[in-house]
Each structure stands twice: as C-alpha cells, then as structure tokens.
C-alpha cells in the first residue's frame, strides 16, 4: 500500500481546457483510469449568484434540502458574484466539472485546481481566486466550519467526505475494486498538491485509516467503504 514512506510525489489533477480528465488523482508511475467528460460548450454564461436559487442542494452534515447558494453551471467572479469560502455539492453524476482560476483568460495556466466529480464534492474558493467555473453539477452550498450531523461508518466509493461530519474517523475497507479505484486523505479542500496527506490507486481490497486530524476523504471508482475499526 502506498503511503508517505515511499516518498512518492503527489500529482495535481490537471485537465485539458475542454474538460477532459487526464488522470483522476494519480500517484507517479501509477496512472488512474481517466474519465472523459463533455462540457457545456466553450461559451461561458455569466449568471448572477441569484441564479443559484433555482437549484437545490443538500445541506452539508445536516440533511434536508435548501436553495443553493450557487448554480451548478456557470462562471463566477470571486468577490462579486460569489463569496470566498468552502462549498459543497451532492448527488452529481458523471459530467460534473469545476475549476478554480487565477484569471479569466481560459488558458491551462489559468487553472489553480479542478476536478471531475461523481457523488459529493467540497471545494474551498480562496479570497485571491479570480474565477470559479462549474459545469453540469448540482447546486453548490456554502458550508460553515461548524461540524454538525452524524458521521457515517459506510460511504459510497465515489465522493468527497468531510471527516467528522460525513464520515467518522477510523479504518475502512473496500473489497472487490477494479482498476481505477483511487482514494485520498486531505488536509483541506483547496485541491492542490499540498492538500494531499496520502493517496493510493487500488485494485482488489483497499484499506485506509482516516484520522481525526484529516479534513476530508476523497474516493473515486471504488467499492463502498465500510468501517472495520
């Protein structure tokens, strides 16, 4: 199992401009199976934050539904259209894509972080980010630092979970994984290389210990994770 002891550098998720996932969180020399997803075209609409009221999104950690703070499709100026902070989107199907950008040039170098999402996702939009893009996602809700709700001891193999809110700390196992299962323990939701505490590509049985100090657990293409200890 690949942990920090192997001293393998962690690789940032970089995408082609047309929203094609080239590596779903790969460890060097171990390429995860990529999922090519289509965007909504090159034309960037400019909705206001009020457009998010048309979408509903599940409240993080509390259950229930509320009007989304941001629509799941659009391009937003940080500080004008949307507030900086950590946002959550749930119930996403293959095709959901988001991007944090340092400018609005639309170039590969403009991208600070990005991800293709199946299931739930968190992303922290920093105060110095300029643009946030989201395509074909469910609505995004701004979440607070407060930890509420009852964390689960079994979660889907596709999604991003907040430790102590969505998932309980402990040791988890996922059996019967095909090639393409990937997990990641994160210290924040910025999705940079430095956000990753540890990660692994898994075939067959996977085991991971999520610590109380971890902020998030991210998993893609895996069987369901069940707590064993």
PDB file of C-alpha atoms in Angstrom, residues 49-60 63-72 87-88 138-143:
ATOM      1  CA  UNK A  49     -25.431  34.413  -7.597  1.00  0.00           C
ATOM      2  CA  UNK A  50     -29.207  34.722  -7.526  1.00  0.00           C
ATOM      3  CA  UNK A  51     -29.434  32.145 -10.294  1.00  0.00           C
ATOM      4  CA  UNK A  52     -28.330  29.573  -7.737  1.00  0.00           C
ATOM      5  CA  UNK A  53     -31.737  29.886  -6.082  1.00  0.00           C
ATOM      6  CA  UNK A  54     -33.171  27.834  -8.928  1.00  0.00           C
ATOM      7  CA  UNK A  55     -31.142  24.794  -7.868  1.00  0.00           C
ATOM      8  CA  UNK A  56     -31.496  22.833  -4.648  1.00  0.00           C
ATOM      9  CA  UNK A  57     -28.621  21.237  -2.805  1.00  0.00           C
ATOM     10  CA  UNK A  58     -28.323  19.119   0.297  1.00  0.00           C
ATOM     11  CA  UNK A  59     -27.115  20.904   3.407  1.00  0.00           C
ATOM     12  CA  UNK A  60     -23.692  19.653   4.498  1.00  0.00           C
ATOM     13  CA  UNK A  63     -29.621  16.547   5.934  1.00  0.00           C
ATOM     14  CA  UNK A  64     -32.577  18.125   4.186  1.00  0.00           C
ATOM     15  CA  UNK A  65     -32.679  20.452   1.215  1.00  0.00           C
ATOM     16  CA  UNK A  66     -32.278  24.181   0.753  1.00  0.00           C
ATOM     17  CA  UNK A  67     -31.875  26.619  -2.099  1.00  0.00           C
ATOM     18  CA  UNK A  68     -28.369  26.534  -3.473  1.00  0.00           C
ATOM     19  CA  UNK A  69     -26.045  29.469  -2.923  1.00  0.00           C
ATOM     20  CA  UNK A  70     -24.595  28.969  -6.413  1.00  0.00           C
ATOM     21  CA  UNK A  71     -25.925  27.280  -9.533  1.00  0.00           C
ATOM     22  CA  UNK A  72     -24.143  24.130 -10.704  1.00  0.00           C
ATOM     23  CA  UNK A  87     -18.813  24.996  -0.934  1.00  0.00           C
ATOM     24  CA  UNK A  88     -20.466  21.571  -1.165  1.00  0.00           C
ATOM     25  CA  UNK A 138     -25.797  20.098  -8.733  1.00  0.00           C
ATOM     26  CA  UNK A 139     -26.121  23.379  -6.876  1.00  0.00           C
ATOM     27  CA  UNK A 140     -23.349  24.468  -4.506  1.00  0.00           C
ATOM     28  CA  UNK A 141     -23.969  25.451  -0.883  1.00  0.00           C
ATOM     29  CA  UNK A 142     -21.616  27.492   1.285  1.00  0.00           C
ATOM     30  CA  UNK A 143     -20.760  25.488   4.417  1.00  0.00           C
TER      31      UNK A 143
END
